Each structure stands twice: as C-alpha cells, then as structure tokens.
PDB file of C-alpha atoms and ligand atoms in Angstrom:
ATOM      1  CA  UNK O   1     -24.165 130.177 115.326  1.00  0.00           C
ATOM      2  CA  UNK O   2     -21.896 130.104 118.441  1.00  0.00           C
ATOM      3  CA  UNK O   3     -21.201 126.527 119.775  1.00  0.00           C
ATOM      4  CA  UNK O   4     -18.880 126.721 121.853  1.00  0.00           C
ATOM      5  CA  UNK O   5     -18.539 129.688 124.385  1.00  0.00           C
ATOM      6  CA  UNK O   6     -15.993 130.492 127.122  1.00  0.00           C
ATOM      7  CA  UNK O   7     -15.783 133.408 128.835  1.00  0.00           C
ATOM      8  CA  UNK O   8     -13.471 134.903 132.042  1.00  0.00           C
ATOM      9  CA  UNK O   9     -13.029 130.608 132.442  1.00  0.00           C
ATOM     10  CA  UNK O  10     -10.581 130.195 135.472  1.00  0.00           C
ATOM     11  CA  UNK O  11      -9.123 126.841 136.703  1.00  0.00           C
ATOM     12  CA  UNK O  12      -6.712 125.843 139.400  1.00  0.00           C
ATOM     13  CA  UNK O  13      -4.540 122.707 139.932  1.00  0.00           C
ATOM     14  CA  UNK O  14      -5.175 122.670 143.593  1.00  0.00           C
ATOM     15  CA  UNK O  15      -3.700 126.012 145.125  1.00  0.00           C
ATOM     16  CA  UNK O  16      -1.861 126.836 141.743  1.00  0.00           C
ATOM     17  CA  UNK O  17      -4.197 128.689 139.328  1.00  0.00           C
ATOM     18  CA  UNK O  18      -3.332 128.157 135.999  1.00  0.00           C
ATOM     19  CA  UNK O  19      -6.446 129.431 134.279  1.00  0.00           C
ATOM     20  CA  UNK O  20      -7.027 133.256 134.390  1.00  0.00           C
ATOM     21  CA  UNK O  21      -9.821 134.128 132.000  1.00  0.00           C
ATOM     22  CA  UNK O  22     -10.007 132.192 129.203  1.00  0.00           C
ATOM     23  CA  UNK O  23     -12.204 133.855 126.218  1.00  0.00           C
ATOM     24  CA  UNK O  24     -13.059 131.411 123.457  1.00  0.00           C
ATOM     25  CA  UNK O  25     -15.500 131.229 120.839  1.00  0.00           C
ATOM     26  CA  UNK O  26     -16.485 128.771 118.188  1.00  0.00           C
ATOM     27  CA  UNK O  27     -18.814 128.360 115.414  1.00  0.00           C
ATOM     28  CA  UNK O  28     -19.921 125.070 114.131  1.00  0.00           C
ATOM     29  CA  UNK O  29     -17.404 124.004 111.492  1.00  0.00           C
ATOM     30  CA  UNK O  30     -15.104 126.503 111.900  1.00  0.00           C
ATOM     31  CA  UNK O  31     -11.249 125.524 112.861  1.00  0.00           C
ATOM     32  CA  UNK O  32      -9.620 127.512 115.456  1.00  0.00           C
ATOM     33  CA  UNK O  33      -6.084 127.171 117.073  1.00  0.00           C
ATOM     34  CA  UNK O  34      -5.475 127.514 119.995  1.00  0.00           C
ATOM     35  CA  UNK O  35      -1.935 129.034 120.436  1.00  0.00           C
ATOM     36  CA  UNK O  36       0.864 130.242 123.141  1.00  0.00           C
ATOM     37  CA  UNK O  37       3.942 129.560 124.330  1.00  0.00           C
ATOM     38  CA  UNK O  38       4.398 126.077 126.442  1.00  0.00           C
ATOM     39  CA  UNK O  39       2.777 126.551 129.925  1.00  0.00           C
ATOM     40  CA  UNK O  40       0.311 129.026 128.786  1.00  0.00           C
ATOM     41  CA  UNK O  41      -2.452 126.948 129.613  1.00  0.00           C
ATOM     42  CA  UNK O  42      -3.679 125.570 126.419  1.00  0.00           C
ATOM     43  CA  UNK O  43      -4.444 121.886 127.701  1.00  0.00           C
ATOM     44  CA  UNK O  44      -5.866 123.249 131.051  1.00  0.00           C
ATOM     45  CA  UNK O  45      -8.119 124.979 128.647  1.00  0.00           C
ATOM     46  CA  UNK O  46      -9.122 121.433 126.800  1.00  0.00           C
ATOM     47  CA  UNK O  47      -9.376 119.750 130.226  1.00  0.00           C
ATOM     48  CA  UNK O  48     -12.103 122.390 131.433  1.00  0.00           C
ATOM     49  CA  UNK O  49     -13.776 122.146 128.430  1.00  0.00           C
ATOM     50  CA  UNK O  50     -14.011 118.160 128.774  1.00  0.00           C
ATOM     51  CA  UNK O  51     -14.471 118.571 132.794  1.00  0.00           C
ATOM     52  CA  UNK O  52     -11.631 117.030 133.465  1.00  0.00           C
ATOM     53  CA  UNK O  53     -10.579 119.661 135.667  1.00  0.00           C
ATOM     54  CA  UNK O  54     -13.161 122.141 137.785  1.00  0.00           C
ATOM     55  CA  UNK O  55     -13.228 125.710 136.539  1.00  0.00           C
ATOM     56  CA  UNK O  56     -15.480 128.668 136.883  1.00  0.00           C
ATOM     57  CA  UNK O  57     -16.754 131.304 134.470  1.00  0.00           C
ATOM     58  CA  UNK O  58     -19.098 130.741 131.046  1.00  0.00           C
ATOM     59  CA  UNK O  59     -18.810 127.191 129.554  1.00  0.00           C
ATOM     60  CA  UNK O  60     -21.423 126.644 127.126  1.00  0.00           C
ATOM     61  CA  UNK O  61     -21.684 124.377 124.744  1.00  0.00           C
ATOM     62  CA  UNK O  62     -24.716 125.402 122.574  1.00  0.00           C
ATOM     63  CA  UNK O  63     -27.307 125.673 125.140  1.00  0.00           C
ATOM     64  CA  UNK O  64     -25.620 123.714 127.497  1.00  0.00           C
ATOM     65  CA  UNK O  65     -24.279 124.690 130.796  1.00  0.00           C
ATOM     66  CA  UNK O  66     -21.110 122.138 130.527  1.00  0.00           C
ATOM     67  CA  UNK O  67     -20.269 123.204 133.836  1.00  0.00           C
ATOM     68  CA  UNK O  68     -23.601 121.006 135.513  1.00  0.00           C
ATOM     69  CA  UNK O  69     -21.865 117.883 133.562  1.00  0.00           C
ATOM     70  CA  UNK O  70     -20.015 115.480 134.291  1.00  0.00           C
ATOM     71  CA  UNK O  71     -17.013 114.536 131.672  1.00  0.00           C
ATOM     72  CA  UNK O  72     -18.625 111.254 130.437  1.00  0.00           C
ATOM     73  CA  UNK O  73     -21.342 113.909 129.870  1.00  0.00           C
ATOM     74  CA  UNK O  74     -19.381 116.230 127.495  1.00  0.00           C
ATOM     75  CA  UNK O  75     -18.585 113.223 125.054  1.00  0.00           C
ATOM     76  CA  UNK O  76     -22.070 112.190 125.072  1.00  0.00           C
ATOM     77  CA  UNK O  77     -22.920 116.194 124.069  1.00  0.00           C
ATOM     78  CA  UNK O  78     -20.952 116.051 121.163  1.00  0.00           C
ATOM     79  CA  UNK O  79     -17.245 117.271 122.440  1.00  0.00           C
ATOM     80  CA  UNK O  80     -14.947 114.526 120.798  1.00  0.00           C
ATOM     81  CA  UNK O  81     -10.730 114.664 122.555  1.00  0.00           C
ATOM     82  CA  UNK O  82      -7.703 113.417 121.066  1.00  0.00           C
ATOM     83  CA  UNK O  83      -6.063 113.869 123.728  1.00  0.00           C
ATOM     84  CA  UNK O  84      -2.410 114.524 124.131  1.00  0.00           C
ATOM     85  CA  UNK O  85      -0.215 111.081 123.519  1.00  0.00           C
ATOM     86  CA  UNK O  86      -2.966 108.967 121.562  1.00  0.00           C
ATOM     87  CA  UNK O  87      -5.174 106.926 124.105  1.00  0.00           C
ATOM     88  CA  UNK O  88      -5.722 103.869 122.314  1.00  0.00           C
ATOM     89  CA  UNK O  89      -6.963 100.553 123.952  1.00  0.00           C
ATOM     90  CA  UNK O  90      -3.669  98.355 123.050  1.00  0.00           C
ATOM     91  CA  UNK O  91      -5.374  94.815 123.584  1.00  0.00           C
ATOM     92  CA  UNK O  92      -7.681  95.557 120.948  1.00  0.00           C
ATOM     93  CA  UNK O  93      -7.935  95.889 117.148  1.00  0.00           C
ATOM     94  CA  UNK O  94      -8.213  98.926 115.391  1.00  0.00           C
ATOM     95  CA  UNK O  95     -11.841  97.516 113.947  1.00  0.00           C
ATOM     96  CA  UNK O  96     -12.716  96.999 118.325  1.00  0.00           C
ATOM     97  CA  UNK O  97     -11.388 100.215 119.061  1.00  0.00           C
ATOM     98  CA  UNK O  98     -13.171 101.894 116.405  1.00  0.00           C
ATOM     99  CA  UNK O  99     -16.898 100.195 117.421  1.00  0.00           C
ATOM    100  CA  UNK O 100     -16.181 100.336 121.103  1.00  0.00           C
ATOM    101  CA  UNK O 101     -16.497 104.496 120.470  1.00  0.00           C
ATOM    102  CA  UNK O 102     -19.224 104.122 118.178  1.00  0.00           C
ATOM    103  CA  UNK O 103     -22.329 106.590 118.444  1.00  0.00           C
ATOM    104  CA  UNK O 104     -25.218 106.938 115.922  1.00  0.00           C
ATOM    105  CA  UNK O 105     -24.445 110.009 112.930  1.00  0.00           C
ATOM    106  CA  UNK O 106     -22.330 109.643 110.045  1.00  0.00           C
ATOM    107  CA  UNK O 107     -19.538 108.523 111.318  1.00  0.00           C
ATOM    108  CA  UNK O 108     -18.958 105.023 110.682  1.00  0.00           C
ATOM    109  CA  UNK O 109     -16.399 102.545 109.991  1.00  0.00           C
ATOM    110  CA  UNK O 110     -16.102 102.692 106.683  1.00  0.00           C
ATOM    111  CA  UNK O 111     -15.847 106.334 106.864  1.00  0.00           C
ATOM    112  CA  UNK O 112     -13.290 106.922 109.467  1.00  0.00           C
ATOM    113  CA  UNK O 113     -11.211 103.631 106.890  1.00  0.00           C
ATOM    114  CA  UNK O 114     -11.903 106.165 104.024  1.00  0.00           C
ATOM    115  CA  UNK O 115     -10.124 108.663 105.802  1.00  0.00           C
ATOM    116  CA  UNK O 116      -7.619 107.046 106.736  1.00  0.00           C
ATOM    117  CA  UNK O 117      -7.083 103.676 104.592  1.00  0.00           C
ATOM    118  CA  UNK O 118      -3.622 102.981 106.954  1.00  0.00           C
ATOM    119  CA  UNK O 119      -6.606 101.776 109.480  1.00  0.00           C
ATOM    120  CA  UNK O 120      -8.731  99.897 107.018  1.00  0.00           C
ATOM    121  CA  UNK O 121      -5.304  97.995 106.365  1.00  0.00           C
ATOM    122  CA  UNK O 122      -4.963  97.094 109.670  1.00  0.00           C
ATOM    123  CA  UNK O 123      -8.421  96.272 111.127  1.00  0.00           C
ATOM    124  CA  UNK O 124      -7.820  93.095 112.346  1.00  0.00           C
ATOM    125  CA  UNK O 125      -4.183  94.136 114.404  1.00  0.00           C
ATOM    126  CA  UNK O 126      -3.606  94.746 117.548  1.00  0.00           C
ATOM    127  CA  UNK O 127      -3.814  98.605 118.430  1.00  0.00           C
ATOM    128  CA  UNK O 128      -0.470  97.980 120.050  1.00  0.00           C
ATOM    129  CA  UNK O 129       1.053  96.354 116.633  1.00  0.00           C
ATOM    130  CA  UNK O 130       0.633 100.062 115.068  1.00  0.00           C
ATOM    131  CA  UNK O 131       3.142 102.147 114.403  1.00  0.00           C
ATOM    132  CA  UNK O 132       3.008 106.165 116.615  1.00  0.00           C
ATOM    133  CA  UNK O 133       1.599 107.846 113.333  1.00  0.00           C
ATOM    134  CA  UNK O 134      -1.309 105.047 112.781  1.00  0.00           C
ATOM    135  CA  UNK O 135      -2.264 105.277 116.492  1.00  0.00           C
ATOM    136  CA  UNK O 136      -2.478 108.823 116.229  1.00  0.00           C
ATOM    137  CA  UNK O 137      -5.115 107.788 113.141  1.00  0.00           C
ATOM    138  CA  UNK O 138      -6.749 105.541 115.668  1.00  0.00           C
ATOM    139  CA  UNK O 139      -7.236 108.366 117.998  1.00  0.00           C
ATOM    140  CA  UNK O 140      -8.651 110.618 115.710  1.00  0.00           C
ATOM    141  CA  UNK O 141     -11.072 107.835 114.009  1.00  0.00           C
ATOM    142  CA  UNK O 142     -12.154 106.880 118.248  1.00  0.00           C
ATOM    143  CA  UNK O 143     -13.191 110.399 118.253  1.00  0.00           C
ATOM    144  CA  UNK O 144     -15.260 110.657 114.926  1.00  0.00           C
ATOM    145  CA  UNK O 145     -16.825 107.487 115.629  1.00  0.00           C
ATOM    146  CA  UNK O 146     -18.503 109.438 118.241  1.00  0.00           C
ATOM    147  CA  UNK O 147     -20.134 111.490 115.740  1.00  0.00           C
ATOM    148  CA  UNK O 148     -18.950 115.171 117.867  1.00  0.00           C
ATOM    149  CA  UNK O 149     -19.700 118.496 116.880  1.00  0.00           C
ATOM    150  CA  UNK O 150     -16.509 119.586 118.205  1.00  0.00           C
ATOM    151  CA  UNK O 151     -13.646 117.888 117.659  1.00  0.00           C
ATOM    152  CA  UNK O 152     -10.457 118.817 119.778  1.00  0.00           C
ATOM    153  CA  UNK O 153      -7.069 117.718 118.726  1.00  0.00           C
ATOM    154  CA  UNK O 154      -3.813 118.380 121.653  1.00  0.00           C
ATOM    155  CA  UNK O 155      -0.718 117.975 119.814  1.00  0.00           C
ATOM    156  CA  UNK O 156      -2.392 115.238 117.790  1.00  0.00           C
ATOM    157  CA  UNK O 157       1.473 115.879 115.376  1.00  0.00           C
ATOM    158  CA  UNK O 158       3.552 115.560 118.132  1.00  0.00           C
ATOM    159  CA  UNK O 159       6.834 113.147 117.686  1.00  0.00           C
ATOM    160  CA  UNK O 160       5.697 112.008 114.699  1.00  0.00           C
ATOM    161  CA  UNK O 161       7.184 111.607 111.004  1.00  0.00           C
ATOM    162  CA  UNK O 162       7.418 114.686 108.487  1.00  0.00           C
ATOM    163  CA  UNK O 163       5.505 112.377 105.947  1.00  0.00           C
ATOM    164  CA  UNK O 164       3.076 111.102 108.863  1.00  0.00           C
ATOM    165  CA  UNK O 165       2.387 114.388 109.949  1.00  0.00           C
ATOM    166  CA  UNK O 166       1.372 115.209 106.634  1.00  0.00           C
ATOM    167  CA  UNK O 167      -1.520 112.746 106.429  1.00  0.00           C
ATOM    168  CA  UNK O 168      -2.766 114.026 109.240  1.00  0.00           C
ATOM    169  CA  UNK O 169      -2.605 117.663 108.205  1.00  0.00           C
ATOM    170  CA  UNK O 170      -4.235 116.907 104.814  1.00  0.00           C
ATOM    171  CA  UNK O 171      -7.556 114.722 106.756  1.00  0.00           C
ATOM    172  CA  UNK O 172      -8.136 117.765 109.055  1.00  0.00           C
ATOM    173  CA  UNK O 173      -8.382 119.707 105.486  1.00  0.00           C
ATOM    174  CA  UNK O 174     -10.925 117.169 104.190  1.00  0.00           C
ATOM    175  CA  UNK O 175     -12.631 117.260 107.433  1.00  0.00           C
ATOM    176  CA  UNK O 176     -12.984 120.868 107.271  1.00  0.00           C
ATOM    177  CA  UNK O 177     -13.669 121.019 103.810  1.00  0.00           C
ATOM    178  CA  UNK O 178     -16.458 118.617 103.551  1.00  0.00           C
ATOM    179  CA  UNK O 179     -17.722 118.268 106.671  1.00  0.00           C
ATOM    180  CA  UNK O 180     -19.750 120.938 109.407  1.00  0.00           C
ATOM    181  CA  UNK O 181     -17.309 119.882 112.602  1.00  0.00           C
ATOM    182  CA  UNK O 182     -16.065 122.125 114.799  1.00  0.00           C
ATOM    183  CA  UNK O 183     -12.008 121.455 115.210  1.00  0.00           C
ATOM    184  CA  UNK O 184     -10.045 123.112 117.826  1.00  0.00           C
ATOM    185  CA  UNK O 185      -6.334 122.710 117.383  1.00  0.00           C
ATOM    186  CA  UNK O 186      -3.337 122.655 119.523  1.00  0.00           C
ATOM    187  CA  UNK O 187      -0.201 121.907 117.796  1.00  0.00           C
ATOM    188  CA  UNK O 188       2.947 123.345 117.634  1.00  0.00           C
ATOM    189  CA  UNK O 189       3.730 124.064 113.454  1.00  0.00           C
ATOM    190  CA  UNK O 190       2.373 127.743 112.922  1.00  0.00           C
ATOM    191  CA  UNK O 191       2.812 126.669 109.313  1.00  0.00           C
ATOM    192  CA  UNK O 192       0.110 123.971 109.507  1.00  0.00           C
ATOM    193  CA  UNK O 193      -1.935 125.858 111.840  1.00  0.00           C
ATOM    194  CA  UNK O 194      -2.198 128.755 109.520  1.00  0.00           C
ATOM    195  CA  UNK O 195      -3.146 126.700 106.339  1.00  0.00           C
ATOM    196  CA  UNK O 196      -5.987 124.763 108.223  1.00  0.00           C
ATOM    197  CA  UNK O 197      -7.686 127.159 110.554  1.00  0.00           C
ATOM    198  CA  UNK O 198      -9.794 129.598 110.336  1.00  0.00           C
ATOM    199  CA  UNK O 199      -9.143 131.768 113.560  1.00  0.00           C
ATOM    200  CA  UNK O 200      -6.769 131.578 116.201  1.00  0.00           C
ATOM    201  CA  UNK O 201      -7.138 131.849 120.083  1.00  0.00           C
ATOM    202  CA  UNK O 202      -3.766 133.102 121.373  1.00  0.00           C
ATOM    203  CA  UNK O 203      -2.911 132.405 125.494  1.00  0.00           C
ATOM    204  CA  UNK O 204      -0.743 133.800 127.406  1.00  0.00           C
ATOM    205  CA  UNK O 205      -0.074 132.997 131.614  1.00  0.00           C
ATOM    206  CA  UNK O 206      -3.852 131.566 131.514  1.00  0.00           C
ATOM    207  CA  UNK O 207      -5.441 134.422 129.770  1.00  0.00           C
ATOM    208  CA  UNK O 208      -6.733 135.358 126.372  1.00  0.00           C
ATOM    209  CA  UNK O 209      -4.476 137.815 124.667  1.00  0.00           C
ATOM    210  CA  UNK O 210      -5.460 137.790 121.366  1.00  0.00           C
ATOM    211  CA  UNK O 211      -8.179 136.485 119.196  1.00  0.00           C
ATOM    212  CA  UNK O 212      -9.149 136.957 115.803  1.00  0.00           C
ATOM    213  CA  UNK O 213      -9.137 135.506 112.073  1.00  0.00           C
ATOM    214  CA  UNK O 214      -6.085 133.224 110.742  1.00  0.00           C
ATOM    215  CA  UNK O 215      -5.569 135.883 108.033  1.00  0.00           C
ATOM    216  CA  UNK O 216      -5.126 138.832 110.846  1.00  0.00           C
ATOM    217  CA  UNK O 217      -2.368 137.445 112.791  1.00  0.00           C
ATOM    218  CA  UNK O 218       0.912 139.180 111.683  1.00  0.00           C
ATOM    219  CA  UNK O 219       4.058 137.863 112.431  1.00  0.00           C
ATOM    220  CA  UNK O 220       4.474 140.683 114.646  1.00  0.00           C
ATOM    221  CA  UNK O 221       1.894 138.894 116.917  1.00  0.00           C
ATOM    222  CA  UNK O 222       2.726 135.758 116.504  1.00  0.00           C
ATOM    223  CA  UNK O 223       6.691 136.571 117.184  1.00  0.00           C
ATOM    224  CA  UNK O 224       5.167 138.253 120.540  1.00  0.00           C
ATOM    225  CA  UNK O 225       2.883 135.225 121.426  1.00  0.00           C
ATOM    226  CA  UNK O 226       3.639 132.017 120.338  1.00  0.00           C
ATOM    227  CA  UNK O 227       7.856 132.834 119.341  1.00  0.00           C
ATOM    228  CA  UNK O 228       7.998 132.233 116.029  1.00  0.00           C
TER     229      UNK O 228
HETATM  230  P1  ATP X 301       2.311 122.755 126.839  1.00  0.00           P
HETATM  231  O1  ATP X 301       2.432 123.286 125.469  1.00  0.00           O
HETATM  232  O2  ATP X 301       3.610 122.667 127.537  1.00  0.00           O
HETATM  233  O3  ATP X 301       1.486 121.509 126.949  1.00  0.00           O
HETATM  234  P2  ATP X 301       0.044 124.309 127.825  1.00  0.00           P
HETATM  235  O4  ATP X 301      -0.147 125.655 127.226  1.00  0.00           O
HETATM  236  O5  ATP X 301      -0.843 123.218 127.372  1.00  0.00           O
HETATM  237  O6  ATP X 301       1.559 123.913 127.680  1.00  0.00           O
HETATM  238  P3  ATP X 301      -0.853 123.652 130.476  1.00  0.00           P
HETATM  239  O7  ATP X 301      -0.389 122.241 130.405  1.00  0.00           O
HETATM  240  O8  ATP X 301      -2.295 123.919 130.392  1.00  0.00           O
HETATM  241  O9  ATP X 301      -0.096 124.532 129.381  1.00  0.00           O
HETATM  242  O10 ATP X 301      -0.275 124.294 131.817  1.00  0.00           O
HETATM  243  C1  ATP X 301      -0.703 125.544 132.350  1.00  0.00           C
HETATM  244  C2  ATP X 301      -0.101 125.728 133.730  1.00  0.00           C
HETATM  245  O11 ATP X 301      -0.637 124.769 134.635  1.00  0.00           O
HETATM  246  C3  ATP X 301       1.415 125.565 133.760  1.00  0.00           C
HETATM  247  O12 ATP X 301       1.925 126.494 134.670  1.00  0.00           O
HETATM  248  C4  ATP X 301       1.599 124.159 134.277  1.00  0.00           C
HETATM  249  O13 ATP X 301       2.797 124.040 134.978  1.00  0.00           O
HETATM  250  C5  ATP X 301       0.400 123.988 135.205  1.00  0.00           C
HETATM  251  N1  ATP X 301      -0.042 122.587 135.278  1.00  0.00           N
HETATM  252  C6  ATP X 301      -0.396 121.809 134.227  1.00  0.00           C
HETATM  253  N2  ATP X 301      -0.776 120.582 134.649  1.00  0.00           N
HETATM  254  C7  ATP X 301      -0.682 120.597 136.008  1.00  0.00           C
HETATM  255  C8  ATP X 301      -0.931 119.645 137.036  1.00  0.00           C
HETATM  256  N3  ATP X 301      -1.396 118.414 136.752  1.00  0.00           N
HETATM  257  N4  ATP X 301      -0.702 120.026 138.312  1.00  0.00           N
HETATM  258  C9  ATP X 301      -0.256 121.256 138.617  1.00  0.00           C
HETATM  259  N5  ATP X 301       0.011 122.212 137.696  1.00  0.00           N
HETATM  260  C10 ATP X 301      -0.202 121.894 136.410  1.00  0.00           C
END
C-alpha cells in the first residue's frame, strides 16, 4: 500500500522556485533514494514533506492531506527527519535525548541501544561529549524513538569515518530487514545506496526524471543523473 504520495509538488524559496514537480512514491517498508546532482532539490523535497517549507501539488501521507498540517504535525503522523548535520540537544545525555523524543510503539530505549550499543555506552554523557559518527547514532535513535512509519535520512554519512559510515550503512540494513519502516535516503555513495534500497527517485532542476527499481538503474542513467 502507498504511504507516501507526491505528485507535480512545487516549492519556492521566496521568488526563487526550486521545486518543479516532484513525483514520489513510497510503500511502507520499502527504501527509496532519493538521488541527483547537488542543487537538484533533494532537501527542498524533505522540507515539503516535513512542512518546513510551503509547497503545492499532492502530499499525502496515507490518508492524510500533509499539506492542512502543520510540521509539529507531520512528526506526530509518523514522518521521523534526520535532518542534514545531526540535531542533537548538546546539554543533554544521550539517555535525555533519547526519552525527550519518545512516542508509544516499539521503539524504545533499549532498542534504539541494541542498535546501536556506541549509545548504550554512553547514556549517561553529554550529547556534546560524542564524537560526529555517535551523534549521527543519536539522530537516528531521536527519530526511532518516535516510533515513524517513514523514516527520512539527509546525508545522515556525511563527513564521517569510512568505518563509521559503515555502522550506519549496516543498521539501515537491519532496519530494513527486520522491520516494516519506510526509509527515504539521501546520501551521496551510489555504492551504499544501491545495496540498501529498493527504488530510487532521481531529480533533476526540481523535477522527477526518473523513477524506478534499484535493480533498473544502469549506469548509463546514473552517469546522466547523479555523475557517477
Ligand atoms: P545538495 O545536495 O547540495 O544539498 P539538494 O538537491 O538537496 O542539494 P536543495 O538544497 O533542495 O538541493 O536546493 C534546491 C534549490 O533551491 C537550489 O537551487 C538551491 O540553491 C535553492 N535553495 C536551497 N535552499 C534555499 C534557501 N534557503 N533559500 C533560497 N534558495 C534555496
């Protein structure tokens, strides 16, 4: 079943559109990149989905008009954002910042540790006191404790160590592998984009140019959209 829809989705930073008709769709659990060159419009995309940003066209989440809501709204509906560069609250401990996001499901502490036992090392520090990579964790865990049925990850790899990277790579596996979330992914290693997702959303000047499963996109298009 769809649960996430966007169709012809336009959005403008003021006088500057940047948005042109976005197509996306998502089925629970499924992972899909979204893809495209720097610029293209991938993070206006994720800010329109979260209302951060006003747009126009279909945005439905399930049922859901997302377009009547505001963006405290979206969270609350299930729409959980890492968003790009890790938005941790710094004063707090990882255990604090991990409650403070806390909604009812099956999400809970000890889950979120299990995923990542770097943060069940750490409960009692300081967010600040953690390392890039482990904030990144923190991130991601803030999100699941909200229990979302989408998950949305910008750059969640960005900057960070090979070997970092890596743990992150292999607990979007395991969430995709044993869990029903929905993950859409922005990140800029084709490689690991390829292995974890299912389908890919490619963008180009604000538009949809392609769309399709993982296993269809030739280098050809991927050399024509994304550069690599
Ligand atoms: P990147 O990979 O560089 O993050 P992106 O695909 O996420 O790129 P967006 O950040 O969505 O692209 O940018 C799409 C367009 O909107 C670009 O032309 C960009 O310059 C413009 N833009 C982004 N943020 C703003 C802003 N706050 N004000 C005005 N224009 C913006």
């Amino acid at each position: 079943m769809t649960l996430l829809r966007l169709e012809n989705l336009t959005a403008s930073y003021g006088d500057s559109q940047a948005l042109f008709g976005v197509d996306l769709q998502m089925a629970q659990g499924e992972v899909t990149a979204l893809m495209g060159r720097n610029g293209m419009g991938k993070t206006t995309t994720v800010k329109a989905i979260c209302r951060m940003i006003r747009s126009q066209g279909t945005l439905m989440l399930d049922s859901q008009d997302l377009h009547m809501l505001p963006s405290h709204k979206v969270a609350r509906k299930g729409v959980g954002l890492v968003p790009e560069g890790r938005r941790c609250f710094a004063d707090l401990t990882v255990r604090e910042n991990l409650t403070a996001a806390a909604r009812p499901g099956d999400w809970t502490l000890r889950r979120v540790t299990e995923l990542f036992p770097r943060l069940g090392e750490r409960k009692g520090q300081r967010a600040a006191s953690l390392s890039g990579g482990e904030q990144q964790m923190l991130a991601i865990g803030r999100a699941l404790m909200t229990n979302p049925r989408l998950l949305i990850l910008d750059e969640a790899t960005e900057g960070l160590a090979p070997i970092v990277r890596q743990e992150i790579w292999a607990a979007l596996n395991r969430l995709r592998q044993e869990t029903n979330v929905a993950i859409l992914l922005i990140d800029k290693s084709l490689k690991e984009l390829s292995a974890v997702s299912d389908r890919a959303v490619i963008l180009e000047k604000g538009r949809t140019v392609w769309s399709g499963a993982m296993t269809d996109l030739t280098p050809d298009i991927s050399e024509k959209y994304v550069g690599v």
